[in-house]
Each structure stands twice: as structure tokens, then as C-alpha cells.
PDB file of C-alpha atoms and ligand atoms in Angstrom:
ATOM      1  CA  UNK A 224     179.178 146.929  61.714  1.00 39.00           C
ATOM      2  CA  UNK A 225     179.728 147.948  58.327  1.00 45.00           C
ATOM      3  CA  UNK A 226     177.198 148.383  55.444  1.00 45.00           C
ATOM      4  CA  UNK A 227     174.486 145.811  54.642  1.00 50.00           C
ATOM      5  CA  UNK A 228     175.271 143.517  51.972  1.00 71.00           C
ATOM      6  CA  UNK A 229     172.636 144.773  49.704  1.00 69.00           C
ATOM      7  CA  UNK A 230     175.337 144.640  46.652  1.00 64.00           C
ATOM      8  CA  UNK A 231     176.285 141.251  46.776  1.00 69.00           C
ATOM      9  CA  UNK A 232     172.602 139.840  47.901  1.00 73.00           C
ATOM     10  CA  UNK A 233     171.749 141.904  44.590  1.00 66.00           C
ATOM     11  CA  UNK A 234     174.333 139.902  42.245  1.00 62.00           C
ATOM     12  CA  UNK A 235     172.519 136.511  43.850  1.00 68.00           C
ATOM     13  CA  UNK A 236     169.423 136.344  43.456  1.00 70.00           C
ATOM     14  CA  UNK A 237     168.736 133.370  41.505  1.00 82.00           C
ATOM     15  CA  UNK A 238     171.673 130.578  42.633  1.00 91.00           C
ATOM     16  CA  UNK A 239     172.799 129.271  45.927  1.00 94.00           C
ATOM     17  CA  UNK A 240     176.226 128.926  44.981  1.00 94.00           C
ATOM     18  CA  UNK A 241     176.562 132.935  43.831  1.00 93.00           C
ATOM     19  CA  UNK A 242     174.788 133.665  47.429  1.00 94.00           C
ATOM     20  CA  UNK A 243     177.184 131.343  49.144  1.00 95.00           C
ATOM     21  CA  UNK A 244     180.369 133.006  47.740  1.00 94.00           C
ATOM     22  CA  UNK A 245     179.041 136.382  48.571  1.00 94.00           C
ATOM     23  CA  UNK A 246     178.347 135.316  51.985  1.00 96.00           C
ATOM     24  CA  UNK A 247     182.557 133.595  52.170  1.00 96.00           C
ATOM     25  CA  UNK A 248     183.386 137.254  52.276  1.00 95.00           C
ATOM     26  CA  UNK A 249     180.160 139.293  54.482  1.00 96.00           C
ATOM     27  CA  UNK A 250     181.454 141.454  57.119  1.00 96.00           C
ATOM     28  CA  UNK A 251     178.380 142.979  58.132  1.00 96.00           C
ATOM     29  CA  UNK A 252     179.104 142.085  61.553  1.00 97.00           C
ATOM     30  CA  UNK A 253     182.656 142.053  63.732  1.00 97.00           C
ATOM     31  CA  UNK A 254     181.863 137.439  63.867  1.00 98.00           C
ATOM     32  CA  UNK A 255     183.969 136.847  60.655  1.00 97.00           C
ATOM     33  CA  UNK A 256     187.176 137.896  62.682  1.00 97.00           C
ATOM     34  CA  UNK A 257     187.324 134.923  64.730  1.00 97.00           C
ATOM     35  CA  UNK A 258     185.858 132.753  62.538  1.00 98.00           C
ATOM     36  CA  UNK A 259     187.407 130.110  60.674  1.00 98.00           C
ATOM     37  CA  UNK A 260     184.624 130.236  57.690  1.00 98.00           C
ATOM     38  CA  UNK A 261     181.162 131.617  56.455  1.00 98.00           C
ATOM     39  CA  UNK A 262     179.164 127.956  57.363  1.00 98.00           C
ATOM     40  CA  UNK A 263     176.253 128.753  54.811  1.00 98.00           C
ATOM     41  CA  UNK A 264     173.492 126.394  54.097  1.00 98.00           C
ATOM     42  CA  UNK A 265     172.947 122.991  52.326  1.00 97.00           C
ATOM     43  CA  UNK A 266     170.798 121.133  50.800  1.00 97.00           C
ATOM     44  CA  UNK A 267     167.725 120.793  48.198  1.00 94.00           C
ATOM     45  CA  UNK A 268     166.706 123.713  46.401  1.00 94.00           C
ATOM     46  CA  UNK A 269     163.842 123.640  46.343  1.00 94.00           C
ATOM     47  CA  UNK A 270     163.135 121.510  49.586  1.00 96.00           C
ATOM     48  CA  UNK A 271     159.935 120.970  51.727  1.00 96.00           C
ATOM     49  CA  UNK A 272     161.696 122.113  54.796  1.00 97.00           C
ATOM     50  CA  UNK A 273     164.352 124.058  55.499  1.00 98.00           C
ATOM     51  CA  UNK A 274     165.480 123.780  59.197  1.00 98.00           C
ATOM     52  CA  UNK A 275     167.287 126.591  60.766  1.00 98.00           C
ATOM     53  CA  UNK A 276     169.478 126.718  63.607  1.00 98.00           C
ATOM     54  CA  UNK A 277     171.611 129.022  66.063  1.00 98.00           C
ATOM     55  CA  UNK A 278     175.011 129.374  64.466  1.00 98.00           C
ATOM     56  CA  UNK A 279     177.420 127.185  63.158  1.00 98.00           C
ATOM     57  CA  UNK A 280     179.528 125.176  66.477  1.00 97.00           C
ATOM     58  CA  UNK A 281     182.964 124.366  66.491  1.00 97.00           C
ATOM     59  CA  UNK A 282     182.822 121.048  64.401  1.00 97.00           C
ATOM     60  CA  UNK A 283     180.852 123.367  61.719  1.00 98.00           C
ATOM     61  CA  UNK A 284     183.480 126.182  61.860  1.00 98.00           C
ATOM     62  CA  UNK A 285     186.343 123.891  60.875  1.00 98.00           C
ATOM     63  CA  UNK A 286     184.383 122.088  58.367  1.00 98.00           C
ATOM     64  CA  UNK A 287     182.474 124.724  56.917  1.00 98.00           C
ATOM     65  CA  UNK A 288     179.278 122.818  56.987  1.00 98.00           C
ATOM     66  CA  UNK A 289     175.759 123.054  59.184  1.00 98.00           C
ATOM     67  CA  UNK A 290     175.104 120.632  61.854  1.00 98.00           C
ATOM     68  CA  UNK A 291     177.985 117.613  61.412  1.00 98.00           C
ATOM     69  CA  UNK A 292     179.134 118.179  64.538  1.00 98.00           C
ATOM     70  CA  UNK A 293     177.056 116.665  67.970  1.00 97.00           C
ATOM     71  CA  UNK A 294     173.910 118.715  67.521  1.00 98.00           C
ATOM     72  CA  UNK A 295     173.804 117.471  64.119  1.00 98.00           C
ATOM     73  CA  UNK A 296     174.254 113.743  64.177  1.00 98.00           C
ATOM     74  CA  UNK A 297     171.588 114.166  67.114  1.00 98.00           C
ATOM     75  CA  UNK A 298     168.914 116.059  64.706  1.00 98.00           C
ATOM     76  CA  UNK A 299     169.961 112.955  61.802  1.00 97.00           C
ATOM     77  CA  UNK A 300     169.260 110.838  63.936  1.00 98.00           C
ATOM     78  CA  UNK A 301     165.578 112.625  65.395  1.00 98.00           C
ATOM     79  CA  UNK A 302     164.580 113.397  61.707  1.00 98.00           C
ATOM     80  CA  UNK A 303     165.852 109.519  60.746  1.00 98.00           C
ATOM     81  CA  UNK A 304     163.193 108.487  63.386  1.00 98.00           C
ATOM     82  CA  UNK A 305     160.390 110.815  62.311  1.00 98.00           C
ATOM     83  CA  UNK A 306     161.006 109.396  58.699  1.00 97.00           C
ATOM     84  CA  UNK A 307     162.837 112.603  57.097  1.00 97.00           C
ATOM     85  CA  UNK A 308     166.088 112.259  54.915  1.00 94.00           C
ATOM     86  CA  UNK A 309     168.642 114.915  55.510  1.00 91.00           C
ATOM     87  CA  UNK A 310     169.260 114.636  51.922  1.00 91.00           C
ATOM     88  CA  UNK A 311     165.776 115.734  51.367  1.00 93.00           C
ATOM     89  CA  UNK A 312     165.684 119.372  53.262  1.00 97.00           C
ATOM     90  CA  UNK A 313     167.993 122.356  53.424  1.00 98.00           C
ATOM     91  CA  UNK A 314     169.622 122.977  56.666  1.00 98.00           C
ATOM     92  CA  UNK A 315     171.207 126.342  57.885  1.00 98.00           C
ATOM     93  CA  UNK A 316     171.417 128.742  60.426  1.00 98.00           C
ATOM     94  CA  UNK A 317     170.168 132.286  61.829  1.00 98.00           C
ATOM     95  CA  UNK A 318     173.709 133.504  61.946  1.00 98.00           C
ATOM     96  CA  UNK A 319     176.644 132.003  60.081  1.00 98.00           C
ATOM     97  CA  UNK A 320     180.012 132.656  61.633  1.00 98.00           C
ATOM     98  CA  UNK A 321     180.870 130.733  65.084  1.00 98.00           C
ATOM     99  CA  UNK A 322     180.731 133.042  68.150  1.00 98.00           C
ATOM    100  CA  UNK A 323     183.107 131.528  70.695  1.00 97.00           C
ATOM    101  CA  UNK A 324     185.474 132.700  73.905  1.00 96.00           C
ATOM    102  CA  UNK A 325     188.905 130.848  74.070  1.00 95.00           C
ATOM    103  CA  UNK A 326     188.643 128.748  77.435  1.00 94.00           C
ATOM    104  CA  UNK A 327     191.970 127.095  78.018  1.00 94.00           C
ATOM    105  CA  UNK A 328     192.143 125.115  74.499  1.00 93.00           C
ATOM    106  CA  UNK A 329     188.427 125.105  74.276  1.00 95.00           C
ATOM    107  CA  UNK A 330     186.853 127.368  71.925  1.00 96.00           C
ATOM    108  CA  UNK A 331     183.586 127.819  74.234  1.00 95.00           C
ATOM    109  CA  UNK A 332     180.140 128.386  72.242  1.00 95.00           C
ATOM    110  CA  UNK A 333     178.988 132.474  72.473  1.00 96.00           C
ATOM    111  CA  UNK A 334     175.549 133.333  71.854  1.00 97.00           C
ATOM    112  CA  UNK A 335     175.008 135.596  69.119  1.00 98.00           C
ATOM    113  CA  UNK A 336     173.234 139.188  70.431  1.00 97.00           C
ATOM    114  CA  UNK A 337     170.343 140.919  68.319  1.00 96.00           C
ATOM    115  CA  UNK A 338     172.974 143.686  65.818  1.00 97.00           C
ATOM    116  CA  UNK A 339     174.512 140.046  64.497  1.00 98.00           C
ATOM    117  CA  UNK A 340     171.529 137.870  64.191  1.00 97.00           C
ATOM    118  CA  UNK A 341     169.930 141.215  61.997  1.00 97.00           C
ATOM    119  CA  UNK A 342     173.472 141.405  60.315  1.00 97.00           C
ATOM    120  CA  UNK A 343     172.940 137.798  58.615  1.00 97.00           C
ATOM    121  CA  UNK A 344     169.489 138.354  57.963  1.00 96.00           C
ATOM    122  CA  UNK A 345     169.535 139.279  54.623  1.00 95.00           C
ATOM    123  CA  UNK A 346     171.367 135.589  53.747  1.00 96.00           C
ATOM    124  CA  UNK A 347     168.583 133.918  55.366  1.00 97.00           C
ATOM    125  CA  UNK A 348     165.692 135.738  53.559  1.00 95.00           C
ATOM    126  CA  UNK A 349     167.709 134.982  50.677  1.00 95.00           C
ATOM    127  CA  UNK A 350     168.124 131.253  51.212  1.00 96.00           C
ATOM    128  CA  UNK A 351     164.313 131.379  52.065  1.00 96.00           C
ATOM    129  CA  UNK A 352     163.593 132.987  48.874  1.00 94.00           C
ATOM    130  CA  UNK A 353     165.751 130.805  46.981  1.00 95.00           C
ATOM    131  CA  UNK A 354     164.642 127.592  48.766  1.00 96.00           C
ATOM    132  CA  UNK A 355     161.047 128.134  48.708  1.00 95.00           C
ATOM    133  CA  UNK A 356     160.145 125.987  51.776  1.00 96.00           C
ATOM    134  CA  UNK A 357     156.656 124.568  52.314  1.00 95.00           C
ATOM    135  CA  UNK A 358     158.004 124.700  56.044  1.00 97.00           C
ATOM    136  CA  UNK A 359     160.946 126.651  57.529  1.00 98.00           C
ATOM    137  CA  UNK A 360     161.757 124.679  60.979  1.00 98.00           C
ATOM    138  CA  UNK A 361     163.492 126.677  63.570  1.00 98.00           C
ATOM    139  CA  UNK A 362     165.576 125.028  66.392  1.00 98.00           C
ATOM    140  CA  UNK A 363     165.947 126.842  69.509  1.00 98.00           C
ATOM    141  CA  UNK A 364     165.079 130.622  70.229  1.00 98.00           C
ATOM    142  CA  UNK A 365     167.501 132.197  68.816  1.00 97.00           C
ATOM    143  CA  UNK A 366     166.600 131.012  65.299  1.00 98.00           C
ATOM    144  CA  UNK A 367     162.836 131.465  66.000  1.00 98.00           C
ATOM    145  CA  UNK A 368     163.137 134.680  66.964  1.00 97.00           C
ATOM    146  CA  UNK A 369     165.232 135.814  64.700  1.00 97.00           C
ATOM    147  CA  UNK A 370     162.405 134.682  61.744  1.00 97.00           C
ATOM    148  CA  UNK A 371     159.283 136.319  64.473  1.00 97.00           C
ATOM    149  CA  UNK A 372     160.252 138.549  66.403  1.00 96.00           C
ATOM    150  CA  UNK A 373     161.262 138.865  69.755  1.00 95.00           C
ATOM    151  CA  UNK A 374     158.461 137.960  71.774  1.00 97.00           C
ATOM    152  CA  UNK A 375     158.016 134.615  70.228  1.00 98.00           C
ATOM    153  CA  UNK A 376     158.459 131.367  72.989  1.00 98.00           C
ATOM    154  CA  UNK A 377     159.500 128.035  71.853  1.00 98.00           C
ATOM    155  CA  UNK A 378     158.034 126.804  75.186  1.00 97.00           C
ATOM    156  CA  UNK A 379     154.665 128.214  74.090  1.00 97.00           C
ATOM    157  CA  UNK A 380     155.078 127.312  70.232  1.00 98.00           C
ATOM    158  CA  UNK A 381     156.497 124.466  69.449  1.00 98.00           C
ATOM    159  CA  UNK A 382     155.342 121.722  67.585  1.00 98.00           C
ATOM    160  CA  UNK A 383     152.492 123.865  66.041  1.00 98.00           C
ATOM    161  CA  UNK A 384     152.212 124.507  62.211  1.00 98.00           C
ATOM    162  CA  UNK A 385     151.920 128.605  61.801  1.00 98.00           C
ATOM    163  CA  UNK A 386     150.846 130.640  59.118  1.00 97.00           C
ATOM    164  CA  UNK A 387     153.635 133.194  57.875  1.00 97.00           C
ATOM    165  CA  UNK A 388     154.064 135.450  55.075  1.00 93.00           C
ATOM    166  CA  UNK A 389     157.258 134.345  53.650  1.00 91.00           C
ATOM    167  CA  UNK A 390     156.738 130.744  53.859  1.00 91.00           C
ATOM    168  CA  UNK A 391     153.849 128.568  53.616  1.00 90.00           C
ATOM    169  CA  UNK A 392     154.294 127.955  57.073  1.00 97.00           C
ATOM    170  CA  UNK A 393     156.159 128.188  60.116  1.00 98.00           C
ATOM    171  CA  UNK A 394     157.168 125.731  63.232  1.00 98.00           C
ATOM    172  CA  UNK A 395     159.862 126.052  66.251  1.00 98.00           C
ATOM    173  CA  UNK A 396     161.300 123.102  68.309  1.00 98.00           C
ATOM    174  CA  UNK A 397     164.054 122.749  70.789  1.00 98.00           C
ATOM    175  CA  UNK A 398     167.315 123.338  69.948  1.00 98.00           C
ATOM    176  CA  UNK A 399     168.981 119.463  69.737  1.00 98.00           C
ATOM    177  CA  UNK A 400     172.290 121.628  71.624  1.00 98.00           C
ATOM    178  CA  UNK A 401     169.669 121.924  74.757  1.00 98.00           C
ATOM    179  CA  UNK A 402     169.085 118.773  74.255  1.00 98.00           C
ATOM    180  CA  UNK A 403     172.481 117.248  74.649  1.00 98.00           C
ATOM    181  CA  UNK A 404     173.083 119.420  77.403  1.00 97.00           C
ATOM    182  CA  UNK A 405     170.441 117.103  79.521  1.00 98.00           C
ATOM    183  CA  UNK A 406     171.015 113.858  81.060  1.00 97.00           C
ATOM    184  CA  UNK A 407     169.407 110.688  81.697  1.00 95.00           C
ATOM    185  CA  UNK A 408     165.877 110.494  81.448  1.00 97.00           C
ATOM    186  CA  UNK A 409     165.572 114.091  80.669  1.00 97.00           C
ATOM    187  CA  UNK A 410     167.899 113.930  77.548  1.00 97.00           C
ATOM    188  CA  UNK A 411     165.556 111.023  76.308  1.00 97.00           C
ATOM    189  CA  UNK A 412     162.244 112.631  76.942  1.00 98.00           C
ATOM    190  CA  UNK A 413     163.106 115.489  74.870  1.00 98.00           C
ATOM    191  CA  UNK A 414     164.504 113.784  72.272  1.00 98.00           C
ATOM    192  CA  UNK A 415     161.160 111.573  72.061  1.00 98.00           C
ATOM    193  CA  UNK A 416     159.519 115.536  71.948  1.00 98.00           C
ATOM    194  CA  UNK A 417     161.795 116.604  69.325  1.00 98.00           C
ATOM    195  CA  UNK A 418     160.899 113.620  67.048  1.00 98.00           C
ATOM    196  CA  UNK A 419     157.473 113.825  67.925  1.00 98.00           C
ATOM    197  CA  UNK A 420     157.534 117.630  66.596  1.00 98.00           C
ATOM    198  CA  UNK A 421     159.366 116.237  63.304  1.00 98.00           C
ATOM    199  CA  UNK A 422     156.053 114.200  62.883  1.00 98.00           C
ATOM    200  CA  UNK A 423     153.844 117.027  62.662  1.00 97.00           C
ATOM    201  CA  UNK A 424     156.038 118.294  59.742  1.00 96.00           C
ATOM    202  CA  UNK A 425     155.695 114.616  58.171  1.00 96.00           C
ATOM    203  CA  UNK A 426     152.043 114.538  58.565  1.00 96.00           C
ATOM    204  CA  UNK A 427     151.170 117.895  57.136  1.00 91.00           C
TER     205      UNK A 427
HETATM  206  N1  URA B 250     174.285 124.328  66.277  1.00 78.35           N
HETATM  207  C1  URA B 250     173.673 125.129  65.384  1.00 78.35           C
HETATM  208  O1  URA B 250     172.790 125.910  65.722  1.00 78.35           O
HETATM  209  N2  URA B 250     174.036 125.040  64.127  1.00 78.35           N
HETATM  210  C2  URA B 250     174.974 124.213  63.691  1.00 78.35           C
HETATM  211  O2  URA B 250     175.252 124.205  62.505  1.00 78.35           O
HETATM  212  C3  URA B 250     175.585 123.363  64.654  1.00 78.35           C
HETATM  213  C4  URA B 250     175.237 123.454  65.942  1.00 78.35           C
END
């Protein structure tokens, strides 16, 4: 890993756009080598929520945006339901260069371990500072624990409105990747959760 990226976070304090060119270049961590592109985050500044997931997938490597691929059109579609515009919130992610394996000509989905997800922490904070979020949403575990802490459990948390100190406040849901990865009446039932989570954000 090399230095943190206290230089360029310095130079970008006040605009997105300076913080997303001096992310197109971070190489605090080894991800960027594999990587087509930095996939930073979109969206209003500032915005009521800002959702944050895992890292960008393959769809969102290539295209150098958050969430257009499955997962995404999935959470457009739960937020749609729950009566939240996309165009309304700022959407990014924990750690912003795709982690994959080659597997035959499938570029298969890595997890990202604790040394990257602290790596890219600095660009979050700074999108959170930026943003100034009433709510910042996290989707999945990785994302939630990379904004609490270790110990935190989406099983246990999610769906509840918490108080932070860098945000107003704080909620986790499911990941919409663990989602898709269900069938049937499973897949369905936590969708249904998922929007019903997005509610609570909607009614507070
Ligand atoms: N999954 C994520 O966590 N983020 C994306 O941008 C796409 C899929």
C-alpha cells in the first residue's frame, strides 16, 4: 500500500469533481491494477441520503459509474417503490475499484479485505463531508462496517434509524447483490424487506 492520499484529499475539499479526479489516480491500495476505472460517486450534493455500497461490479467497472449494472436497476427499482428518485440521493461505494478473479471469460466478483476498505476511506469521509447527508444508507456488511466498525450486524440492524457523529443519522439494509443471488419466493420476500427499509428513510 502506498501513502494515504492526504495531499490530494487536501486540494478537494470543497467540490466533488476536484475529489473525483484525485480519486481517477489513488493508489493507496494494489485494486487500481486490475481495474478498469476509479467508479466514484454520483449524485446531489447536497442530498438527503447518500446510499453506500460494496464496490463497484463489473457493469460499474466498464462504465465508470455506481450501481447501473444488476444490483443497481434492482435498488431503482426498490427505492422507485418506496417513493425515492435516484436523481434525488448520492450513491457510492465503501471501496471504489472492482476486485475480481478471471474465471474462464468471467471476471468473478472478489470481496474487498479490511487494508482496502481503510485505503478508500478517506474518499468516503470526503464524499460524506461534501454531501452532507441527513441519512447515509449502507447496503450489505461490507459497507456498514466499513462506516461502524467491525462488530456491527446487518441482521441485527437493519431497517433502524441510528444516531452517528458524522451524519445525522445512520441505517444498514441488505445488499440488493444478496438479493439477486436468491430465488423464488426468497428473492421476493427480501426485496419486499428491502423496500420496506427504504420506507423508514421516507418516513423520517
Ligand atoms: N455492487 C456494489 O456494491 N456497488 C455497485 O456499484 C454495484 C454493485
Amino acid at each position: 500500500m502506498t501513502a494515504p492520499h492526504g495531499a490530494a484529499l487536501a486540494a478537494t475539499r470543497t467540490s466533488l469533481r476536484a475529489l473525483r479526479d484525485a480519486a481517477a489516480d489513488c493508489r493507496a491500495c494494489p485494486l487500481w491494477r486490475a481495474a478498469t476505472q476509479t467508479v466514484f460517486g454520483e449524485g446531489r450534493r447536497p442530498a438527503r441520503w447518500m446510499f453506500v455500497g460494496e464496490q463497484p461490479g463489473d457493469h460499474e467497472d466498464r462504465s465508470g459509474r455506481p450501481f447501473v449494472g444488476p444490483a443497481g436497476r434492482l435498488l431503482d427499482a426498490a427505492m422507485a417503490e418506496a417513493g425515492i428518485d435516484r436523481r434525488e440521493v448520492y450513491v457510492t461505494n465503501a471501496v471504489k475499484h472492482f476486485k475480481w478473479v478471471p474465471a474462464g471469460r468471467r471476471r468473478l466478483h472478489q470481496k474487498p479485505n479490511a487494508r482496502e476498505v481503510a485505503a478508500c476511506r478517506p474518499w468516503l469521509d470526503a464524499e460524506i463531508a461534501l454531501v452532507q447527508p441527513e441519512v447515509v444508507v449502507a447496503l450489505g456488511a461490507t459497507a456498514a462496517q466499513a462506516l461502524m466498525g467491525r462488530t456491527f450486524r446487518v441482521t441485527r440492524e437493519r431497517g433502524k434509524l441510528l444516531a452517528v457523529g458524522w451524519a445525522r443519522a445512520f441505517m444498514a439494509t441488505v445488499h440488493p447483490s444478496a438479493i439477486l443471488r436468491m430465488k423464488g419466493a426468497d428473492r421476493e420476500a427480501a426485496r419486499q424487506a428491502l423496500v420496506e427499509d427504504l420506507r423508514v428513510l421516507v418516513a423520517s
